[in-house]
């Protein structure tokens, strides 16, 4: 974290282990400048977590709207219900958006992610601002969420133990403009100075 543009980065808490997409990392669409690279670019269904710098825009979870989490959330919070979906169909006008399907008059997607799962993966999480312009096929529904376990990769998200994810999500504050920076080590070293990374 840092308190101003000119301030130095300060560590908050201990490092936490995470799991990434089964395909590793591929350049995503976020806040970072378009890098000159030969690396892979994130695409729908590639199993890669996006590399780059991304806004964290909202929280979601199974806690109800009257819960302490929902009431004290530092980012907009959406309670997961059976009707809450994240659209991953590149042909849909709702691509890469979380929607309540009861509010959509003409459902135009063939596939979507349920935001209410039978396990704890979406018990609490944050929306990663990858592909904010909803470019068809550029990747969708990227989250920070609870992992299945410490060794199972995700389909393209970044996941951690539930206690760690809860700590991160309850710490996030929109006023601080929170970001996710995730890069391969070589790319981090390449862009650290130019992007003023910690």
Coordinates of C-alpha atoms in Angstrom, one line a residue:
X1 CA 0.0 0.0 0.0
X2 CA 1.0 3.6 -0.4
X3 CA -0.8 6.7 0.9
X4 CA 0.0 9.0 -2.0
X5 CA 1.5 9.0 -5.5
X6 CA 4.9 10.2 -4.1
X7 CA 4.8 8.0 -1.0
X8 CA 6.8 4.7 -0.7
X9 CA 5.0 1.4 -0.8
X10 CA 4.5 -0.2 2.7
X11 CA 3.8 -3.9 3.3
X12 CA 0.5 -4.6 5.1
X13 CA 0.3 -8.0 6.7
X14 CA 2.2 -11.1 5.8
X15 CA 2.5 -12.5 2.3
X16 CA -0.2 -15.1 1.5
X17 CA 0.0 -18.1 -0.8
X18 CA -2.3 -18.1 -3.8
X19 CA -3.2 -20.3 -6.7
X20 CA -3.5 -19.0 -10.3
X21 CA -5.0 -20.2 -13.5
X22 CA -4.1 -23.7 -14.7
X23 CA -2.5 -22.1 -17.8
X24 CA -0.3 -19.8 -15.8
X25 CA -0.3 -16.0 -16.6
X26 CA -1.1 -14.2 -19.9
X27 CA -1.2 -10.5 -20.5
X28 CA -4.6 -9.1 -19.6
X29 CA -6.4 -5.8 -20.3
X30 CA -6.2 -3.5 -17.4
X31 CA -4.7 -0.2 -16.2
X32 CA -1.1 -1.0 -17.3
X33 CA 0.2 0.4 -20.6
X34 CA 0.3 -2.0 -23.5
X35 CA 3.6 -3.7 -23.0
X36 CA 6.0 -4.5 -25.8
X37 CA 6.2 -8.3 -25.3
X38 CA 6.2 -11.6 -27.0
X39 CA 4.1 -13.2 -24.3
X40 CA 0.7 -14.8 -24.6
X41 CA -2.4 -12.6 -24.4
X42 CA -5.4 -13.6 -22.2
X43 CA -8.2 -15.1 -24.2
X44 CA -11.6 -16.6 -23.1
X45 CA -11.2 -20.2 -21.9
X46 CA -7.4 -20.3 -22.0
X47 CA -7.2 -21.1 -18.2
X48 CA -4.7 -18.2 -17.7
X49 CA -4.9 -15.6 -15.0
X50 CA -4.4 -12.1 -16.4
X51 CA -1.0 -10.5 -16.0
X52 CA -0.8 -6.8 -15.4
X53 CA -2.3 -4.1 -13.2
X54 CA -6.0 -4.2 -12.5
X55 CA -8.5 -2.2 -10.5
X56 CA -10.4 -4.2 -7.8
X57 CA -13.9 -2.9 -8.4
X58 CA -16.4 -4.8 -6.2
X59 CA -16.9 -7.5 -3.6
X60 CA -19.2 -10.5 -3.7
X61 CA -20.1 -13.4 -1.4
X62 CA -22.6 -15.5 0.3
X63 CA -23.1 -13.2 3.3
X64 CA -26.5 -11.5 3.1
X65 CA -27.1 -7.8 2.6
X66 CA -27.7 -7.3 6.3
X67 CA -24.4 -9.0 7.3
X68 CA -21.5 -7.1 8.8
X69 CA -19.5 -7.7 5.7
X70 CA -22.1 -6.2 3.4
X71 CA -22.7 -3.3 5.7
X72 CA -19.0 -2.4 6.3
X73 CA -17.6 -3.3 2.8
X74 CA -15.2 -0.7 1.5
X75 CA -16.2 -1.6 -2.1
X76 CA -19.7 -2.2 -3.6
X77 CA -20.9 -5.6 -2.4
X78 CA -23.2 -8.1 -4.2
X79 CA -24.8 -10.9 -2.4
X80 CA -24.6 -14.2 -4.3
X81 CA -28.0 -15.7 -5.2
X82 CA -29.1 -18.4 -7.5
X83 CA -29.9 -15.7 -10.1
X84 CA -26.6 -13.9 -10.0
X85 CA -24.5 -14.9 -13.0
X86 CA -21.2 -13.8 -14.6
X87 CA -21.6 -14.0 -18.4
X88 CA -18.7 -15.7 -20.1
X89 CA -20.3 -16.0 -23.6
X90 CA -18.3 -13.8 -26.0
X91 CA -21.4 -13.4 -28.2
X92 CA -23.5 -11.9 -25.4
X93 CA -24.1 -8.1 -25.0
X94 CA -23.6 -8.9 -21.2
X95 CA -20.1 -10.4 -21.7
X96 CA -17.8 -10.1 -18.7
X97 CA -20.6 -8.6 -16.6
X98 CA -22.2 -9.9 -13.4
X99 CA -26.0 -9.7 -13.8
X100 CA -29.1 -10.8 -12.0
X101 CA -30.8 -12.9 -14.6
X102 CA -34.2 -11.9 -13.3
X103 CA -33.5 -8.4 -14.4
X104 CA -32.6 -9.4 -18.0
X105 CA -35.6 -9.4 -20.3
X106 CA -33.9 -11.2 -23.2
X107 CA -31.2 -13.6 -22.0
X108 CA -28.7 -13.8 -24.9
X109 CA -25.9 -16.0 -23.5
X110 CA -25.3 -19.7 -24.0
X111 CA -22.9 -19.9 -21.0
X112 CA -22.3 -18.1 -17.7
X113 CA -20.8 -18.7 -14.3
X114 CA -23.0 -19.2 -11.3
X115 CA -22.0 -16.8 -8.6
X116 CA -23.6 -19.0 -5.9
X117 CA -21.6 -22.2 -5.8
X118 CA -22.2 -25.4 -3.8
X119 CA -18.7 -25.1 -2.3
X120 CA -16.9 -22.2 -0.6
X121 CA -15.0 -20.8 -3.6
X122 CA -17.3 -17.8 -4.0
X123 CA -18.0 -17.4 -0.3
X124 CA -16.1 -14.1 -0.5
X125 CA -14.2 -12.5 -3.3
X126 CA -13.4 -9.4 -5.3
X127 CA -14.0 -8.5 -8.9
X128 CA -10.8 -7.9 -10.9
X129 CA -11.1 -5.2 -13.5
X130 CA -9.8 -7.3 -16.3
X131 CA -11.2 -6.4 -19.8
X132 CA -13.3 -3.5 -18.5
X133 CA -14.5 -2.6 -22.0
X134 CA -15.9 -6.1 -22.4
X135 CA -14.0 -6.9 -25.6
X136 CA -15.4 -10.1 -27.0
X137 CA -13.2 -13.1 -26.4
X138 CA -10.6 -11.2 -24.3
X139 CA -11.4 -13.0 -21.1
X140 CA -14.2 -12.7 -18.5
X141 CA -15.2 -13.2 -15.0
X142 CA -11.9 -12.8 -13.3
X143 CA -12.0 -12.7 -9.5
X144 CA -10.0 -13.0 -6.3
X145 CA -11.8 -15.8 -4.5
X146 CA -11.4 -18.7 -2.1
X147 CA -9.3 -21.6 -3.3
X148 CA -10.5 -25.1 -3.7
X149 CA -7.2 -26.1 -1.9
X150 CA -3.6 -25.1 -1.9
X151 CA -2.6 -27.2 -4.9
X152 CA -5.6 -27.0 -7.3
X153 CA -5.2 -24.2 -10.0
X154 CA -8.2 -22.0 -11.0
X155 CA -9.8 -21.5 -14.4
X156 CA -8.1 -18.1 -14.6
X157 CA -8.7 -16.4 -11.3
X158 CA -6.4 -15.8 -8.3
X159 CA -7.4 -17.7 -5.2
X160 CA -6.3 -18.0 -1.5
X161 CA -7.4 -19.7 1.7
X162 CA -10.8 -18.4 3.0
X163 CA -9.3 -16.7 6.0
X164 CA -6.8 -14.9 3.9
X165 CA -9.3 -13.9 1.2
X166 CA -11.6 -12.6 3.9
X167 CA -8.8 -10.5 5.4
X168 CA -8.0 -9.0 2.0
X169 CA -11.6 -8.3 1.0
X170 CA -12.5 -6.7 4.3
X171 CA -9.3 -4.5 4.1
X172 CA -10.1 -3.2 0.6
X173 CA -11.3 0.4 0.4
X174 CA -12.6 2.2 -2.7
X175 CA -11.1 5.5 -1.4
X176 CA -7.6 3.9 -1.7
X177 CA -8.3 2.9 -5.3
X178 CA -7.1 -0.7 -4.7
X179 CA -5.1 -2.5 -7.4
X180 CA -4.1 -6.1 -8.2
X181 CA -0.6 -6.3 -9.6
X182 CA 0.3 -9.8 -10.8
X183 CA 3.2 -10.5 -13.1
X184 CA 5.7 -13.2 -13.9
X185 CA 9.0 -12.3 -12.1
X186 CA 10.8 -11.4 -15.2
X187 CA 8.1 -9.0 -16.3
X188 CA 7.9 -7.5 -12.8
X189 CA 11.6 -6.8 -12.9
X190 CA 11.3 -5.3 -16.4
X191 CA 8.4 -2.9 -15.5
X192 CA 9.1 -2.2 -11.9
X193 CA 10.7 1.2 -12.3
X194 CA 8.5 2.4 -15.2
X195 CA 5.3 1.4 -13.5
X196 CA 6.4 2.5 -10.0
X197 CA 5.8 -0.9 -8.6
X198 CA 6.7 -1.9 -5.0

